Short mmCIF file of C-alpha atoms in Angstrom, two decimals:
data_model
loop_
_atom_site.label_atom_id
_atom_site.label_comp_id
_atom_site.label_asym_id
_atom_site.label_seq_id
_atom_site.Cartn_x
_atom_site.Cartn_y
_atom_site.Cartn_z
CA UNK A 1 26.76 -35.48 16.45
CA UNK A 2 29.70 -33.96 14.90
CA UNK A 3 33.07 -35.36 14.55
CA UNK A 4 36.18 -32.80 14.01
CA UNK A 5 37.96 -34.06 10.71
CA UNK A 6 34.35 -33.76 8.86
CA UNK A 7 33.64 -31.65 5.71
CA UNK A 8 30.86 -29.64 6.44
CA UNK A 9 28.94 -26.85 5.05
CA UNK A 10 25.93 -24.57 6.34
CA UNK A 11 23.19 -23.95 3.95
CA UNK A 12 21.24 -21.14 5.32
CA UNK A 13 17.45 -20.51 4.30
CA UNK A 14 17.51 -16.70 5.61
CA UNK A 15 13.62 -16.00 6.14
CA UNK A 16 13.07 -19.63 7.57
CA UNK A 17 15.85 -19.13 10.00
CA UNK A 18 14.78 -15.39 10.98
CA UNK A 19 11.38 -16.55 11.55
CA UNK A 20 12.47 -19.08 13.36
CA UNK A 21 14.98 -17.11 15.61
CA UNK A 22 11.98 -14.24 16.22
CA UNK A 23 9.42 -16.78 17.48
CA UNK A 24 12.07 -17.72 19.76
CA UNK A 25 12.68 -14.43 20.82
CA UNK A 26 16.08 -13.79 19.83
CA UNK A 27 18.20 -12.87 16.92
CA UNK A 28 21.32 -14.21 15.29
CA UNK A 29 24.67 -13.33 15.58
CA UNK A 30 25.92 -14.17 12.37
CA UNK A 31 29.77 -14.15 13.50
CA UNK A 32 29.11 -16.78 16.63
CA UNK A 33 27.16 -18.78 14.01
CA UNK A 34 30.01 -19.36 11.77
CA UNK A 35 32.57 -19.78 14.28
CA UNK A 36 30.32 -22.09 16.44
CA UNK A 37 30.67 -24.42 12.91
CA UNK A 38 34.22 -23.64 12.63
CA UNK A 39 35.06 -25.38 16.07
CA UNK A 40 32.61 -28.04 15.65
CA UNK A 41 34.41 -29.33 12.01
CA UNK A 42 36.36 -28.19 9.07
CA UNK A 43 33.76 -25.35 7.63
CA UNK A 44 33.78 -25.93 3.60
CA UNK A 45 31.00 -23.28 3.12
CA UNK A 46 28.68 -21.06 5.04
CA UNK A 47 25.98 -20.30 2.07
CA UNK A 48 23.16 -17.59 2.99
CA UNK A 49 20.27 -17.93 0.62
CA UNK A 50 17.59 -14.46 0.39
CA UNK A 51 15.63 -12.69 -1.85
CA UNK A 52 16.00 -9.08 -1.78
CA UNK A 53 13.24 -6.26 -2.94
CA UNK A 54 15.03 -4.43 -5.63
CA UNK A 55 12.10 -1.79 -6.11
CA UNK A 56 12.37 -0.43 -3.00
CA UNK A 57 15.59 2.20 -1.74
CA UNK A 58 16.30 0.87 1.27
CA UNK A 59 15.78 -2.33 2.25
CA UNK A 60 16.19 -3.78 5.57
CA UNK A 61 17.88 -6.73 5.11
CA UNK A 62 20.56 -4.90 3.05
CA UNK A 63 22.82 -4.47 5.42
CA UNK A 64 22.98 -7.58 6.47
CA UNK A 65 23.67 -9.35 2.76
CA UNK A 66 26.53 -6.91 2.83
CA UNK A 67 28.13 -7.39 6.30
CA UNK A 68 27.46 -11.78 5.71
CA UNK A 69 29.46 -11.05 2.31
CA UNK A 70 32.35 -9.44 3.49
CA UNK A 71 32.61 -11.67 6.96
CA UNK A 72 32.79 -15.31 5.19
CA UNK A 73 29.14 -16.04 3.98
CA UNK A 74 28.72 -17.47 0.66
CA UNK A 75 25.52 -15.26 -0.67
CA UNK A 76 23.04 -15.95 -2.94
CA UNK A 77 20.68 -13.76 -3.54
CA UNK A 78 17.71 -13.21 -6.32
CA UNK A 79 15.30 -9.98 -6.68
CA UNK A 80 11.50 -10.92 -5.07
CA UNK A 81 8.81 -11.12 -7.12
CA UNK A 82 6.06 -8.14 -6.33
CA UNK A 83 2.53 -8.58 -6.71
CA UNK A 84 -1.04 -8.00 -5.77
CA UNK A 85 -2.93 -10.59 -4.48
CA UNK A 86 -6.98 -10.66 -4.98
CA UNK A 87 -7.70 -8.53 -2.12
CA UNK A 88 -5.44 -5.51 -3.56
CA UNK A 89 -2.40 -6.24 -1.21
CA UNK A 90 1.02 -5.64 -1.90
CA UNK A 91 2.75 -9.19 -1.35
CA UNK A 92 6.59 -10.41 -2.05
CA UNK A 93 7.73 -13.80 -3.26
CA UNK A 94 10.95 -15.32 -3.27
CA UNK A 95 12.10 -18.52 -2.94
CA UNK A 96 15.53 -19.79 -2.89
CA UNK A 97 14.76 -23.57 -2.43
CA UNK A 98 16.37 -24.75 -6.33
CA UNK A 99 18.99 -22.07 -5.63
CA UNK A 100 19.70 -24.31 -2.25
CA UNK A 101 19.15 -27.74 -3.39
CA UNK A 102 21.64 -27.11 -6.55
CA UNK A 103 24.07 -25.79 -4.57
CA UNK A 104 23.97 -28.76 -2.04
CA UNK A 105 23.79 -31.15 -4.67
CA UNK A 106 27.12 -30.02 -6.28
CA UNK A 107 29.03 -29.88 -2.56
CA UNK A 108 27.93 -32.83 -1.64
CA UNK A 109 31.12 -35.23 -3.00
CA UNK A 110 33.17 -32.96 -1.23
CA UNK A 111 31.44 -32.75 2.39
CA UNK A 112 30.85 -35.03 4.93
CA UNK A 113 27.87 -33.38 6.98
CA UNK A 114 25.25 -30.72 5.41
CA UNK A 115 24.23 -28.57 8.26
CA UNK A 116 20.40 -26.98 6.85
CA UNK A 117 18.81 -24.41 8.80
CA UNK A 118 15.15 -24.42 7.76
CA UNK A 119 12.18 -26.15 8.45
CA UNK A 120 10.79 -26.26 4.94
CA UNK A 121 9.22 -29.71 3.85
CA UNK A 122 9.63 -29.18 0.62
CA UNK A 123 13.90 -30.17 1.56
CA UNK A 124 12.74 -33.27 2.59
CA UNK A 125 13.58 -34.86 -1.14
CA UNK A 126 17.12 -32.95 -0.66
CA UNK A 127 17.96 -34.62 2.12
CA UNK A 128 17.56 -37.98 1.07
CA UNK A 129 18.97 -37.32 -2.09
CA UNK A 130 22.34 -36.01 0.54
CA UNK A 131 21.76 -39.22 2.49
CA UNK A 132 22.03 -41.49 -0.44
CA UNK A 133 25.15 -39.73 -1.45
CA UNK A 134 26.89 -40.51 2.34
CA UNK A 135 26.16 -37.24 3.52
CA UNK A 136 25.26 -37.09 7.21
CA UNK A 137 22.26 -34.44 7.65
CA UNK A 138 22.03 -31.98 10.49
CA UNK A 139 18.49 -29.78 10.51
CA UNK A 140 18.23 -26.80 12.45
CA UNK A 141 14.86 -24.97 13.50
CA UNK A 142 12.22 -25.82 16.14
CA UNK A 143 9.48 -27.33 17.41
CA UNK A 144 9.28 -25.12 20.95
CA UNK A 145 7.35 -22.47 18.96
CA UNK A 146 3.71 -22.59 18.39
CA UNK A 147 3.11 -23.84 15.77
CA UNK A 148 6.66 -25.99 15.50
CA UNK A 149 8.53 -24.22 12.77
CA UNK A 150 9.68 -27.58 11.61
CA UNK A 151 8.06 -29.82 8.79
CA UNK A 152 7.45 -33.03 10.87
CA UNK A 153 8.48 -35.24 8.12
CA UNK A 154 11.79 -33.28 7.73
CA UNK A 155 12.99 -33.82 11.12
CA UNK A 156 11.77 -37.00 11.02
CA UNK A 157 13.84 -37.47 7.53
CA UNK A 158 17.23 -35.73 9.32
CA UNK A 159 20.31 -37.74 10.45
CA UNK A 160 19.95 -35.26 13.35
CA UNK A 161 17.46 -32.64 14.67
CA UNK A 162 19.08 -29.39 16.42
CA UNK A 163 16.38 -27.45 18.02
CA UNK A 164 17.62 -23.77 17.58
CA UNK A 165 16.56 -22.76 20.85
CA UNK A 166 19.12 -25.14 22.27
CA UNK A 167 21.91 -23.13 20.21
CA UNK A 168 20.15 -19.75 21.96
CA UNK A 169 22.96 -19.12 24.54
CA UNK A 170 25.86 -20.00 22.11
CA UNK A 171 24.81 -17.84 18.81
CA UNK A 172 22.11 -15.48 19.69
CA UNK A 173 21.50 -11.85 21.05
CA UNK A 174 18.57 -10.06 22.13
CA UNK A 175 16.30 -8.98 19.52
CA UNK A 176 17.24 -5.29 18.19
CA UNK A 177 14.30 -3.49 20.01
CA UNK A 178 15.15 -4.82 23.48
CA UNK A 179 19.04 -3.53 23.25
CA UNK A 180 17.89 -0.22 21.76
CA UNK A 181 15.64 -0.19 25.17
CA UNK A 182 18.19 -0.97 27.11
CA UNK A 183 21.05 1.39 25.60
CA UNK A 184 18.38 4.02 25.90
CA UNK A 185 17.64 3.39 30.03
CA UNK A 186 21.65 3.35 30.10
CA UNK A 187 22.16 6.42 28.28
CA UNK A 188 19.43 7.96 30.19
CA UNK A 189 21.10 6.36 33.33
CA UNK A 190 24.21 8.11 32.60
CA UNK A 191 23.03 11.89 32.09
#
């Protein structure tokens, strides 16, 4: 599936692949991801595409767009759109899918293999616009969740489907509330 002289590059949809990784059960570590890339070709680009909530102080993803920045992630980020939808709730929009495609679309005479980590449908013109080009397509997501979190006509589309759950043991962690239960029973274990 991958060959170690290829150009590739990740192009990360963030809330497709942290959907993803929660109905699996499990979160990402960010720094296995990369270097699980790293040994499987030469790594051109690891782009992380989110929209962040400017309104509000805090926001939770923040941290995250900060530590992916300074640890080798290419970001690109926009502010969400904030609205009220016809039943008077609060809802965010933000989707990065031109900011993705564009970017791809200008790597791809330099890479070999795009490696896209979403299940979105609406990539599927992307990738055959990659294929046509002689770039090999790798999609990451699922179809062990209920419902699949994979487009069926994007896998279908894909030079090759990796089911994320099959990358589990290699790049993910418990999610955050299960090791704050268990650092808890430890500390308690130790008083």
């Amino acid at each position: 599936m991958f060959y170690k002289d290829e150009r590739l590059a990740l192009f990360i949809d963030g809330s497709n692949l942290y959907s993803t990784a929660k109905a699996l059960g499990f979160d990402i570590d960010y720094k296995l991801l990369r270097q699980e890339f790293m040994r499987r070709g030469k790594l051109l680009r690891a782009f992380y595409y989110t929209a962040l909530v400017e309104s509000e102080e805090y926001s939770p993803i923040r941290p995250l767009v900060d530590w992916l920045h300074y640890n080798g992630y290419s970001m690109v980020t926009k502010p969400a759109k904030e609205y009220t939808d016809s039943q008077g709730r609060r809802k965010v929009k933000g989707n990065m899918d031109i900011e993705l495609t564009v970017d791809a679309m200008e790597l791809a005479p330099r890479m070999d293999h795009m490696v896209l980590f979403s299940g979105d449908g609406d990539f599927k013109p992307l990738v055959e616009s990659m294929q046509r080009q002689g770039v090999r397509v790798s999609i990451v997501s699922t179809i062990r969740s209920q419902p699949p979190m994979i487009a069926d006509e994007l896998r279908r589309q894909a030079d090759n489907f990796i089911d994320l759950d099959d990358l589990k043991e290699v790049i993910g962690r418990p999610p955050r509330e299960q090791q704050s239960d268990r650092e808890l029973r430890v500390a308690n274990a130790s008083e």
